[in-house]
XYZ file of C-alpha atoms in Angstrom:
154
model
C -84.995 -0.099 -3.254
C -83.933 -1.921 -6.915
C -80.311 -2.451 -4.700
C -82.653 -4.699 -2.374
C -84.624 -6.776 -5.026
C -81.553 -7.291 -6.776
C -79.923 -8.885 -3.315
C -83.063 -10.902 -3.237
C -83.038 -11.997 -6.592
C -79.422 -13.011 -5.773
C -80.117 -14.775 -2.986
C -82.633 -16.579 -4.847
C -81.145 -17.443 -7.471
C -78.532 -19.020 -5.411
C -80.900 -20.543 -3.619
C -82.223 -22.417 -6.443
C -78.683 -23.755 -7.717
C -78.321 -25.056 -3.969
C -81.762 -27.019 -4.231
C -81.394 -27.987 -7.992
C -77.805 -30.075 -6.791
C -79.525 -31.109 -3.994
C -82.112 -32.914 -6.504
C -79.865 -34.405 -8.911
C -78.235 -35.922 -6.062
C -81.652 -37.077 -4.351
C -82.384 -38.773 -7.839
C -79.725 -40.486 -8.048
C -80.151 -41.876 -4.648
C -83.613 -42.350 -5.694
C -82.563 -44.816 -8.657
C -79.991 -46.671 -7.151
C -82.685 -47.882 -4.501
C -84.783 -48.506 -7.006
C -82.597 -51.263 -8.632
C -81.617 -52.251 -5.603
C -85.472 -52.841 -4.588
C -86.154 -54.602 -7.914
C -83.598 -56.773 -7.220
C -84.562 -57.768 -4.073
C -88.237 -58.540 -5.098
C -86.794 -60.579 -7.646
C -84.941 -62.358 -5.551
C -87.544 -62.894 -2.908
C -90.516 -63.980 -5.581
C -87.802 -66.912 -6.140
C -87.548 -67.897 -2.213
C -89.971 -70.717 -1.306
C -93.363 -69.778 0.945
C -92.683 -69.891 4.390
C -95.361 -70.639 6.655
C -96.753 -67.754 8.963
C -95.103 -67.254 12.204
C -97.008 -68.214 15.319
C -98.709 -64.718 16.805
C -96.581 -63.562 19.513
C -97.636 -63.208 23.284
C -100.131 -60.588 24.778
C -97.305 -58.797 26.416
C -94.899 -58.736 23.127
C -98.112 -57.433 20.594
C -98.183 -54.661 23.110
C -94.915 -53.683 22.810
C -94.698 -54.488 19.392
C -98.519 -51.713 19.353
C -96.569 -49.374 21.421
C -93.400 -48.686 19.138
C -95.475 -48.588 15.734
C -97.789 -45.534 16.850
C -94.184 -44.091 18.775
C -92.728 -44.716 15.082
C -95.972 -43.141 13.189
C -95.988 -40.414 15.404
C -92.390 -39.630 14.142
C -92.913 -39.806 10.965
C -95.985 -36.944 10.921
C -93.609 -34.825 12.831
C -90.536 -35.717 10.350
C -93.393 -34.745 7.532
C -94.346 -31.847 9.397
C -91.079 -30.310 9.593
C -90.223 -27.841 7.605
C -87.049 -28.321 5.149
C -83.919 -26.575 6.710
C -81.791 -24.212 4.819
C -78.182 -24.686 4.396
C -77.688 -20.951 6.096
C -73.997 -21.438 5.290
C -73.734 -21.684 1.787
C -76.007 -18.872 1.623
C -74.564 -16.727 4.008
C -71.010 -17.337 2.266
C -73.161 -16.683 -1.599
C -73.777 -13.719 -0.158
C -71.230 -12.521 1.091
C -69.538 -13.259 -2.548
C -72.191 -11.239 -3.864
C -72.082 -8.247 -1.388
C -68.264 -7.796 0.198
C -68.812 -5.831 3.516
C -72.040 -6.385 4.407
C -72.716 -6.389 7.953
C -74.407 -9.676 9.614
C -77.736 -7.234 9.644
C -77.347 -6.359 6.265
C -76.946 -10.371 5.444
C -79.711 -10.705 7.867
C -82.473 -8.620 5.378
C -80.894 -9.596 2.527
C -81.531 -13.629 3.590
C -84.609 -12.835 5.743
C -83.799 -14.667 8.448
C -82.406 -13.367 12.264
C -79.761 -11.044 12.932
C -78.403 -13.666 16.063
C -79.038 -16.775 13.513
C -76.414 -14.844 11.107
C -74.340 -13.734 13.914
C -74.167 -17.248 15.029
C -73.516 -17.991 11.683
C -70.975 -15.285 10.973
C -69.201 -16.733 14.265
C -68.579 -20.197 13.019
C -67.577 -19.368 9.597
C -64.698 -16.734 11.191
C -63.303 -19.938 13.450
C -63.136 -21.620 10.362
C -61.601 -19.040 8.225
C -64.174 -18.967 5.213
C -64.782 -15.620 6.481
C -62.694 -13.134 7.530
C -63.478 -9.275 9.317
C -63.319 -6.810 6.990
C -62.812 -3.100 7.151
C -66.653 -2.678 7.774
C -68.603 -5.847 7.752
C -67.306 -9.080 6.640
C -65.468 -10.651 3.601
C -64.427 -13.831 2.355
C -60.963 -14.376 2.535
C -58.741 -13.279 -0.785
C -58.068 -17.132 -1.870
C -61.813 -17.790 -1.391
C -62.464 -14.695 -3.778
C -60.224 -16.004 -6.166
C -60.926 -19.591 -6.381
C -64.480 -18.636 -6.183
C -64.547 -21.538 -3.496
C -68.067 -23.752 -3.318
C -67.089 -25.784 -0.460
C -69.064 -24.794 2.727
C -68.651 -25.540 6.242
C -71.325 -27.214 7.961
C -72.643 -27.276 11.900
């Protein structure tokens, strides 16, 4: 049982170093459009007052109607959605973790679906980031010994 928790905490763990990159990079982004929004204000506060555009036709304010509550509607559903995982990196931490582990045993150890890590487990072989081993699967030697980060994505 302790050999299950510590795959979990694992897992975690790497899970956490995925997301914490993930923010420092999001910040970043964050800042530079930021700047780039401050500058624009500034800039616009300095244009002159235009005056307001006539209101456009019946038939073009229902169009114009029509494609905000399309665009609102896909924003609740973009808000809805859950985050997705990057299954990739984690199957590949994993596998770093635990040489030989069969996609089921990657599958509890993740807690996510045997066919989503077979799938998985597929793409990464075409690629060569992971290669069949003697029971399960393995990354490939100069992975091992580079301790390779990059990650191939679908």
């Amino acid at each position: 049982m302790s050999t299950r928790i510590t795959q979990v905490i694992e897992t975690l763990e790497a899970e956490r170093a995925q997301l914490a990159s993930e923010i420092a990079e999001l910040q970043g982004r964050l800042e530079y459009v930021e700047v780039q929004l401050r500058s624009f204000r500034d800039h616009a506060a300095q244009l002159p007052v235009a005056d307001a555009p006539a209101s456009p036709s019946p038939e073009k304010a229902r169009h114009t109607k029509r494609v905000e509550k399309a665009s609102r509607a896909r924003k609740r559903r973009a808000e809805i959605k859950p985050l997705r995982r990057d299954l990739v990196a984690e199957v590949v931490a994993f596998l770093r973790a635990h040489p030989g582990s069969t996609a089921g045993d990657i599958a509890r150890g993740l807690d996510v679906s045997a066919s989503t890590v077979s799938a998985k487990i597929k793409h990464l072989t075409q690629v060569g980031q992971v290669v069949k081993a003697q029971r399960g699967y393995a990354l490939p030697p100069e992975a091992e010994a580079e301790g390779g980060t990059e990650t191939a994505t679908d």
